Coordinates of C-alpha atoms in Angstrom, one line a residue:
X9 CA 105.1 190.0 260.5
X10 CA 102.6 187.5 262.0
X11 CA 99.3 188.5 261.8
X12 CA 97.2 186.4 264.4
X13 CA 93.3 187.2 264.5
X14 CA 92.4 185.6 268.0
X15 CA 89.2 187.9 268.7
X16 CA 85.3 186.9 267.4
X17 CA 85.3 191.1 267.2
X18 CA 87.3 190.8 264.4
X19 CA 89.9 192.6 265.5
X20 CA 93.4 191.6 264.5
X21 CA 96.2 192.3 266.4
X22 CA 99.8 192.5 265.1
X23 CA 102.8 191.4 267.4
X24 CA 105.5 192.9 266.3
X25 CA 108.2 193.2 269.5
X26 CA 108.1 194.4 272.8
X27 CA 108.1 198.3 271.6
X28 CA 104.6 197.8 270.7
X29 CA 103.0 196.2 274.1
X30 CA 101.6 199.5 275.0
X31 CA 99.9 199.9 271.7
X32 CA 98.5 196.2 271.6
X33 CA 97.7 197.0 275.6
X34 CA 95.0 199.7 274.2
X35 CA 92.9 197.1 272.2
X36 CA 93.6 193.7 273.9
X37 CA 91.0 192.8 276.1
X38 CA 90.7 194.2 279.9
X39 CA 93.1 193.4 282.5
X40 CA 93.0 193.1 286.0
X41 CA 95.7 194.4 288.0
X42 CA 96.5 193.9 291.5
X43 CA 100.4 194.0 293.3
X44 CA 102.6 192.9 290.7
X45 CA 99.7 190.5 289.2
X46 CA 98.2 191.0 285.9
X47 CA 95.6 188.5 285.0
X48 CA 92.9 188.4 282.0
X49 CA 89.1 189.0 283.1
X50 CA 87.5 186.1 282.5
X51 CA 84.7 186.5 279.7
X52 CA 82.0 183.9 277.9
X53 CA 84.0 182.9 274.9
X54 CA 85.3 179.8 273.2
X55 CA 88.3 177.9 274.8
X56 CA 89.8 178.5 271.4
X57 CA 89.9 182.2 271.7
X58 CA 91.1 182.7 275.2
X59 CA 92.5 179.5 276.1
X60 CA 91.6 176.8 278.5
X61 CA 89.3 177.1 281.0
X62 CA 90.6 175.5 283.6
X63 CA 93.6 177.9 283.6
X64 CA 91.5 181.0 283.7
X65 CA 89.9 179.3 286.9
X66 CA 93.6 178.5 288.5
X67 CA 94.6 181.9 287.8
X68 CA 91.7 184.0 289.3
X69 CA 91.6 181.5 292.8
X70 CA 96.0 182.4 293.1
X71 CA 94.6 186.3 292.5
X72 CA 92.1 185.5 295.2
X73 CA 94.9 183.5 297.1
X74 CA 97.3 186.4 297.1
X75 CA 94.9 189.5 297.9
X76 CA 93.7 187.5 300.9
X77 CA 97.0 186.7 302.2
X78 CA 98.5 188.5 305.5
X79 CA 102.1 187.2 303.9
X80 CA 104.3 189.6 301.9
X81 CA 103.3 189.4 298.0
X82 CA 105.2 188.0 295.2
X83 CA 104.9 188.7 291.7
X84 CA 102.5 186.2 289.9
X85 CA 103.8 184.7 286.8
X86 CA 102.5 181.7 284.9
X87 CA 104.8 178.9 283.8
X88 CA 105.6 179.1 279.9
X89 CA 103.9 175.7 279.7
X90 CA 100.9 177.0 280.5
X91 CA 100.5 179.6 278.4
X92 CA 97.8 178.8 276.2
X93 CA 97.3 181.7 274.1
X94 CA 99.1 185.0 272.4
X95 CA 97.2 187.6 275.1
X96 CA 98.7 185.0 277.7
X97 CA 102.0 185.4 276.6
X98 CA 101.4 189.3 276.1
X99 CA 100.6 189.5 279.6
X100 CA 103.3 187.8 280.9
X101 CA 106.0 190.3 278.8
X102 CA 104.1 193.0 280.2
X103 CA 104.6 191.7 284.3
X104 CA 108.3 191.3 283.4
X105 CA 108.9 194.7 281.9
X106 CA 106.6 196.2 284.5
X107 CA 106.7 195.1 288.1
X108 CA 109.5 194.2 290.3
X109 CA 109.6 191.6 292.6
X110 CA 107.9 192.5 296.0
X111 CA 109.6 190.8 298.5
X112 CA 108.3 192.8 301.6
X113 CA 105.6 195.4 302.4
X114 CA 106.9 198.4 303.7
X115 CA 106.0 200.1 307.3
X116 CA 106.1 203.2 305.5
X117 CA 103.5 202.5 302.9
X118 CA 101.2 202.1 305.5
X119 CA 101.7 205.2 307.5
X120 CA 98.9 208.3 306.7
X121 CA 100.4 210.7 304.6
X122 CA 101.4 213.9 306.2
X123 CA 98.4 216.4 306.4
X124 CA 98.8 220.0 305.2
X125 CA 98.9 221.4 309.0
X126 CA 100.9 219.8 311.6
X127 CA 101.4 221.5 314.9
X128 CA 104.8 222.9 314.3
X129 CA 105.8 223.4 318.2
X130 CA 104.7 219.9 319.6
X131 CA 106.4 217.3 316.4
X132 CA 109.2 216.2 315.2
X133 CA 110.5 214.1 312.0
X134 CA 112.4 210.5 312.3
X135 CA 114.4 208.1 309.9
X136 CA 113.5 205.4 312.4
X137 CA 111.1 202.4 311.6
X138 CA 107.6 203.0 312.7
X139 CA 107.2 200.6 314.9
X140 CA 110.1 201.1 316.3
X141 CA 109.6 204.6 316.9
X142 CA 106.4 203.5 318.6
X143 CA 107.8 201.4 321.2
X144 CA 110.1 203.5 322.1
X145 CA 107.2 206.1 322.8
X146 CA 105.4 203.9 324.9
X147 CA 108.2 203.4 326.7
X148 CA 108.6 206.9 327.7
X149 CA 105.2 207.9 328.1
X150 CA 105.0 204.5 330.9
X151 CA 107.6 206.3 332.5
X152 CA 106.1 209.8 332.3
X153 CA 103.4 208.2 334.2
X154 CA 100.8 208.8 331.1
X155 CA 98.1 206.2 330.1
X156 CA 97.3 205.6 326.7
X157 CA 95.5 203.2 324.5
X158 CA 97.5 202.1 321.2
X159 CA 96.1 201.5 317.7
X160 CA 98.8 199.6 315.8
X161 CA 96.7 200.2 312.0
X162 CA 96.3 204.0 312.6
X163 CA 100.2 204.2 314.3
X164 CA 98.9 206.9 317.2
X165 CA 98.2 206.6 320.6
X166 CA 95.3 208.0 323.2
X167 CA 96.8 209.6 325.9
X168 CA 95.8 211.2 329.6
X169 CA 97.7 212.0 331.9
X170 CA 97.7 214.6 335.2
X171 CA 100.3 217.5 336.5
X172 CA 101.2 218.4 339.7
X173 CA 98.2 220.8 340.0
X174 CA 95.7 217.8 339.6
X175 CA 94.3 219.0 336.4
X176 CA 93.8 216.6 333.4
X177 CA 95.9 216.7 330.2
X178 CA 94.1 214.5 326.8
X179 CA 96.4 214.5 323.7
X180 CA 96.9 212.0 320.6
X181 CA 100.4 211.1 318.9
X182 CA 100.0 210.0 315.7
X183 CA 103.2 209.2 313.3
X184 CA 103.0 210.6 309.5
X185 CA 104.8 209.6 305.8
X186 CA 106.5 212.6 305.4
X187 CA 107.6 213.5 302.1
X188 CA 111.2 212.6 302.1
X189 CA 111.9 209.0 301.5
X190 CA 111.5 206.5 304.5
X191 CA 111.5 209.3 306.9
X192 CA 108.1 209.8 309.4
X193 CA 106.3 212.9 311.7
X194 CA 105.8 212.0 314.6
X195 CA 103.1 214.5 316.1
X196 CA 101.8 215.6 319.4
X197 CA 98.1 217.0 319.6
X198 CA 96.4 218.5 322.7
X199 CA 92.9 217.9 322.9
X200 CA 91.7 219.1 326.1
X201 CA 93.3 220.1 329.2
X202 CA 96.7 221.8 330.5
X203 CA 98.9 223.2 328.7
X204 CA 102.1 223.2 331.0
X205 CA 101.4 219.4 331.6
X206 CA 101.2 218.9 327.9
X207 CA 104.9 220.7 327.3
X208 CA 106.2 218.6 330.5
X209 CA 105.4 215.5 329.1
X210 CA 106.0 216.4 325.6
X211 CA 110.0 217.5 326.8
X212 CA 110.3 214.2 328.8
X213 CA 109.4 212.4 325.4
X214 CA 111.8 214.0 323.8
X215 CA 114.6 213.6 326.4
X216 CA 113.8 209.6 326.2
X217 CA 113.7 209.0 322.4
X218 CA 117.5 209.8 321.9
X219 CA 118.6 208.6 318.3
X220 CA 115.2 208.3 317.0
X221 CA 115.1 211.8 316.7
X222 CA 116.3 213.5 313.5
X223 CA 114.9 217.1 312.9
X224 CA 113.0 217.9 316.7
X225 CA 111.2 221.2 317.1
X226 CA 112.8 221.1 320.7
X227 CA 112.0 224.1 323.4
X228 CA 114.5 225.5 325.9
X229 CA 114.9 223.7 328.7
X230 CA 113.9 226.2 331.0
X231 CA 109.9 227.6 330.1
X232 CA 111.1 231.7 330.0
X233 CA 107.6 233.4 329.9
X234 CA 105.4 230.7 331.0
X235 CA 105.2 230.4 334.8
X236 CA 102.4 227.9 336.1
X237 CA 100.5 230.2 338.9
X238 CA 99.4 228.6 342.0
X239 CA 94.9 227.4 342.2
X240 CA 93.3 230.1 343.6
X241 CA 91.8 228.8 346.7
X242 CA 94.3 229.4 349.6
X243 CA 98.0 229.1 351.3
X244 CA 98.1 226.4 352.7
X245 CA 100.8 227.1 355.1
X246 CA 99.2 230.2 356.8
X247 CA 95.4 230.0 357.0
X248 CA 93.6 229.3 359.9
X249 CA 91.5 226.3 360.6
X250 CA 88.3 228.4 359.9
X251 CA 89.5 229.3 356.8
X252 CA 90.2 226.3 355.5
X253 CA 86.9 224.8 356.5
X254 CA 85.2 228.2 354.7
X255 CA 87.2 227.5 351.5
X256 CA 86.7 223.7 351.5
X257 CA 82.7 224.4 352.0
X258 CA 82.4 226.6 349.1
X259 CA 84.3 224.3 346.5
X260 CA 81.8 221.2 348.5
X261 CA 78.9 223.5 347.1
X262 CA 80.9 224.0 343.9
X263 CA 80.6 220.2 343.6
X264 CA 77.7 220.0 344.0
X265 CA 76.5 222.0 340.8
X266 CA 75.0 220.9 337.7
X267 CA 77.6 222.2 335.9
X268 CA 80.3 219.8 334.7
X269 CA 82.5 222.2 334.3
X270 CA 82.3 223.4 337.6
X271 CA 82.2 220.1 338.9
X272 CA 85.6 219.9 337.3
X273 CA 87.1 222.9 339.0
X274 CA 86.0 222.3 342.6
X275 CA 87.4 218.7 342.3
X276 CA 90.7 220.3 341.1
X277 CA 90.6 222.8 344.5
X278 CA 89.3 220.3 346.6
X279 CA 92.5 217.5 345.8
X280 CA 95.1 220.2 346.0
X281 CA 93.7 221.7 349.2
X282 CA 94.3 218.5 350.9
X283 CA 97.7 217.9 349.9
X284 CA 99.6 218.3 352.9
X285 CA 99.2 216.4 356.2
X286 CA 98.2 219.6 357.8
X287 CA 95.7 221.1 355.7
X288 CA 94.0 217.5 355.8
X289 CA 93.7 217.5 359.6
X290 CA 92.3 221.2 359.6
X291 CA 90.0 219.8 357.2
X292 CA 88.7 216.8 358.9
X293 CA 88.6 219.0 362.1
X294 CA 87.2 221.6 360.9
X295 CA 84.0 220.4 359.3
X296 CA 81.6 217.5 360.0
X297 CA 82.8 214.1 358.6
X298 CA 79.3 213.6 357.5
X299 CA 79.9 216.5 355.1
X300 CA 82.7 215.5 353.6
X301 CA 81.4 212.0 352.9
X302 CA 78.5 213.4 350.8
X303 CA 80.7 215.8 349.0
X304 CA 83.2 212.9 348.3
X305 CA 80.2 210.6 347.5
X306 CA 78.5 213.7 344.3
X307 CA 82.3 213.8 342.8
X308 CA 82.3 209.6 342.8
X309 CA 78.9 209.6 341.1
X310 CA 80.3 212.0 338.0
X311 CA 80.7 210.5 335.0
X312 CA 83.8 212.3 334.1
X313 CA 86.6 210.1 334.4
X314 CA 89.4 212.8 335.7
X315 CA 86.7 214.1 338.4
X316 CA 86.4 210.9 339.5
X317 CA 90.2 210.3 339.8
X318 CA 90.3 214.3 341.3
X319 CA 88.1 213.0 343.8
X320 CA 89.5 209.8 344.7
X321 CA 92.8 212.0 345.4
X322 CA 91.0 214.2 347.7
X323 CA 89.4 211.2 349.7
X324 CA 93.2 208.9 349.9
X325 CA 94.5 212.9 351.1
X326 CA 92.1 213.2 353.7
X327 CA 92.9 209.3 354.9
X328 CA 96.4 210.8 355.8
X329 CA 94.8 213.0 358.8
X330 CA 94.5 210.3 361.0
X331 CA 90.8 211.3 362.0
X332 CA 88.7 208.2 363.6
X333 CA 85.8 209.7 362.3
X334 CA 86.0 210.1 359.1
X335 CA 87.2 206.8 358.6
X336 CA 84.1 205.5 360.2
X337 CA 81.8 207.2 357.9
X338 CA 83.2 206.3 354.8
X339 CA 83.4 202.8 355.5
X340 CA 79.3 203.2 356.3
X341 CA 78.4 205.0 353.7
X342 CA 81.2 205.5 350.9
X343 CA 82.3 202.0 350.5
X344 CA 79.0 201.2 347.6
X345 CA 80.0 204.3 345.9
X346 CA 83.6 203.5 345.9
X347 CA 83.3 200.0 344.4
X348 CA 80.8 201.0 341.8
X349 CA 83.3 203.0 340.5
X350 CA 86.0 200.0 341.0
X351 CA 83.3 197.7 338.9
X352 CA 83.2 199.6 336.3
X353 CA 84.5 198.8 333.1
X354 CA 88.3 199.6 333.0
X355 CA 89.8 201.8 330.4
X356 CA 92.6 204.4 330.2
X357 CA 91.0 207.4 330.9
X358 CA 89.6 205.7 334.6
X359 CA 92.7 204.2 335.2
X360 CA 94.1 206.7 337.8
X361 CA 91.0 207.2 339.3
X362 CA 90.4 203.4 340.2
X363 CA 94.4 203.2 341.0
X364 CA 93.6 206.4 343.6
X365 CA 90.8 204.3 345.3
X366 CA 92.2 201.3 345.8
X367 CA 95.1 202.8 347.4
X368 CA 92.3 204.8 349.7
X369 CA 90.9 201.6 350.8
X370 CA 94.0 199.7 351.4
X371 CA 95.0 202.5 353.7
X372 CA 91.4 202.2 355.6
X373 CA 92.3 198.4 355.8
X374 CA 95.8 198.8 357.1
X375 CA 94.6 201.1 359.8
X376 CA 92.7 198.8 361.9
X377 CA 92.4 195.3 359.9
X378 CA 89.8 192.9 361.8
X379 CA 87.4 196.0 361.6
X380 CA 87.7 198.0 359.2
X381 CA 88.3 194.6 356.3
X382 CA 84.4 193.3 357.5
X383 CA 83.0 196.2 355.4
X384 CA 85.3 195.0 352.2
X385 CA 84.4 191.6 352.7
X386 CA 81.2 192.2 350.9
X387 CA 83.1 193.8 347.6
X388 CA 85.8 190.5 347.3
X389 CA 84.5 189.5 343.8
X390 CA 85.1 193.1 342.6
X391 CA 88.9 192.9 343.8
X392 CA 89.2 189.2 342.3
X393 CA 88.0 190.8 338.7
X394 CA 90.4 193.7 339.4
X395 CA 93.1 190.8 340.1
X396 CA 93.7 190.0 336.1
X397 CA 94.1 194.1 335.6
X398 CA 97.4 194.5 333.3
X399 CA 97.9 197.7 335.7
X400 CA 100.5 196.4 338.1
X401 CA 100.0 199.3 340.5
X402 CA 96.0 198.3 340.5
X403 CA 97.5 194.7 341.4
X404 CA 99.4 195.5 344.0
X405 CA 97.0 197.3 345.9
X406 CA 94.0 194.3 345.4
X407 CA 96.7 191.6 346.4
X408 CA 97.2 194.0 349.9
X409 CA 94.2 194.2 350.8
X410 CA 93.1 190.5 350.0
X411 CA 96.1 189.5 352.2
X412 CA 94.2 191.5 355.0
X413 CA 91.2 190.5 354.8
X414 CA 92.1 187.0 354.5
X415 CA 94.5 187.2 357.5
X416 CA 91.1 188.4 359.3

């Protein structure tokens, strides 16, 4: 046995073999451990007791070195050379026995955990790589016509998108760690909105992701006891011209609450009610374009993103019934409204609307160009910012209707 007293405690320690690291561990002095390093804290003593200096100093600025690094870790050891004392050389047996090599950071590892609840109808589990997984999500939700915002740390995405019955649909994916090994959740949550929307996409999802899929809670095909009913405002192939002026007047008035709410709802009526060529014409006919105009122009001025898009729908809609009129009163008085909402800062849940609009007023510019482009003109350094827009639908629709005016 080699007794070698090394402390100013006056504490011996005894190295016997290996066996007894763990023991020696409990009364050597503190450690420091990070990913696969294990360093002494540096402490005011003697450079006879823990060694030189200068080492102490190299070894805390590599610890510093490696937890600031972006690049995978790598087990620390220190060359046998420069071990300058027995709690060096007891450190380094203990890294060797310990820790592994780490020659890459898992995706896994830094995937949440999977929480107790998950929603059970709307997830399903995946051996693929996470980021893998996640591309292929994005591209199927790009074709489910959804817009969403991406966070790469958190692995979820924002989503909105809207179903054939104009109303809004807000839900989040998020991919888990489940507990089995290298194998993830993937999860759909609905925040707000409709339901049957929220299944369609979630199905089309589904169908896209092919073998990423390992364990999906897939429905039928075919919905069996949920039937999406029709909006409750009229037929739209048998009413009158009165009536359809009567039901568009009471969903303007509906607009025009302080309600958000019912804000919302009247936009919804008001963009399906003008969805056919017909109904738009008995709508531009049957009431005063001035009327319309002001309705249009409340629902603009909301600050909820998915009225705004409703309403943009209703005013491209009502474009499509060929009335002179109209078109002459909302290139008076809509156009400020319409490009205040174009200005505005662009994010997912405003992309529809401001794709809705732009296609309204590249219609208004097509219809009769040398006239109809002089009350654009004004609004050119709005369509040059919308220019560098990553939405290539947005794009299109600025590039037409700079080609008009500048052929004017």
């Amino acid at each position: 046995m080699n007794n070698t007293p090394y402390d100013k405690s006056g504490i011996d320690i005894t190295f016997v073999n290996e066996d007894a690291l763990e023991d020696s561990l409990s009364l050597s002095p503190p450690l420091t451990r990070s990913v696969g390093v294990m360093l002494p804290v540096q402490q005011p003593s003697s450079p006879s007791v823990w060694g030189v200096n200068e080492n102490v100093e190299q070894e805390n600025a590599t610890m510093s070195q490696l937890l600031s690094s972006s690049t995978p870790l790598k087990m620390h050891q220190l060359p046998v050379d420069k071990l300058a004392s027995p709690f060096d050389k007891l450190n380094q047996s203990f890294n060797e026995l310990i820790f592994a090599e780490v020659s890459e950071v898992s995706e896994f590892s830094l995937l949440r955990d999977l929480p107790p609840f998950v929603e059970r109808y709307s997830s399903f589990s995946s051996a693929s790589q996470p980021r893998a997984l996640m591309a292929a999500l994005e591209t199927s939700l790009v074709a489910a016509n959804v817009d969403f915002d991406v966070n790469q740390q958190k692995f979820s995405l924002k989503c909105v998108t809207y179903g054939d019955n104009n109303s809004v649909c807000l839900f989040k994916i998020r991919l888990f760690k489940s507990a089995g090994v290298d194998e993830l959740t993937c999860e759909f949550q609905r925040r707000r909105g409709c339901v049957l929307t929220f299944r369609n996409v979630y199905r089309h999802v589904l169908s896209q992701l092919g073998s990423h899929l390992k364990t999906p809670a897939q429905p039928s095909a075919k919905s069996t006891g949920c039937v999406p009913l029709p909006i409750p405002v009229v037929d739209t192939e048998t009413p009158s011209k009165e009536e359809f002026a009567r039901t568009c007047m009471h969903l303007l008035n509906m607009a025009s609450s302080r309600f958000v709410d019912v804000q919302r709802e009247a936009s919804i009526g008001l963009s399906n009610l003008s969805d056919s060529n017909i109904s738009s014409q008995n709508l531009t006919s049957g009431l005063e374009a001035e009327v319309l105009v002001n309705g249009l122009s409340r629902l603009l001025h909301s600050t909820e993103s998915d009225i705004v898009r409703n309403a943009a729908v209703f005013f491209l809609n009502l474009l499509s019934a060929q009335s002179p009129l109209f078109e002459q009163h909302s290139l008076q008085n809509l156009m400020p409204t319409v490009f205040a909402v174009l200005s505005s800062p662009f994010s997912t849940f405003n992309a529809d609307g401001k794709r809705q609009l732009l296609r309204g007023v590249a219609v208004l510019c097509q219809k009769n160009p040398s006239q109809n482009t002089q009350a654009v003109k004004p609004y050119v350094n709005v369509l040059d910012n919308l220019r560098h827009c990553s939405d290539a639908s947005i794009r299109s629709s600025v590039d037409t209707i700079s080609a008009l005016i500048s052929a004017c």
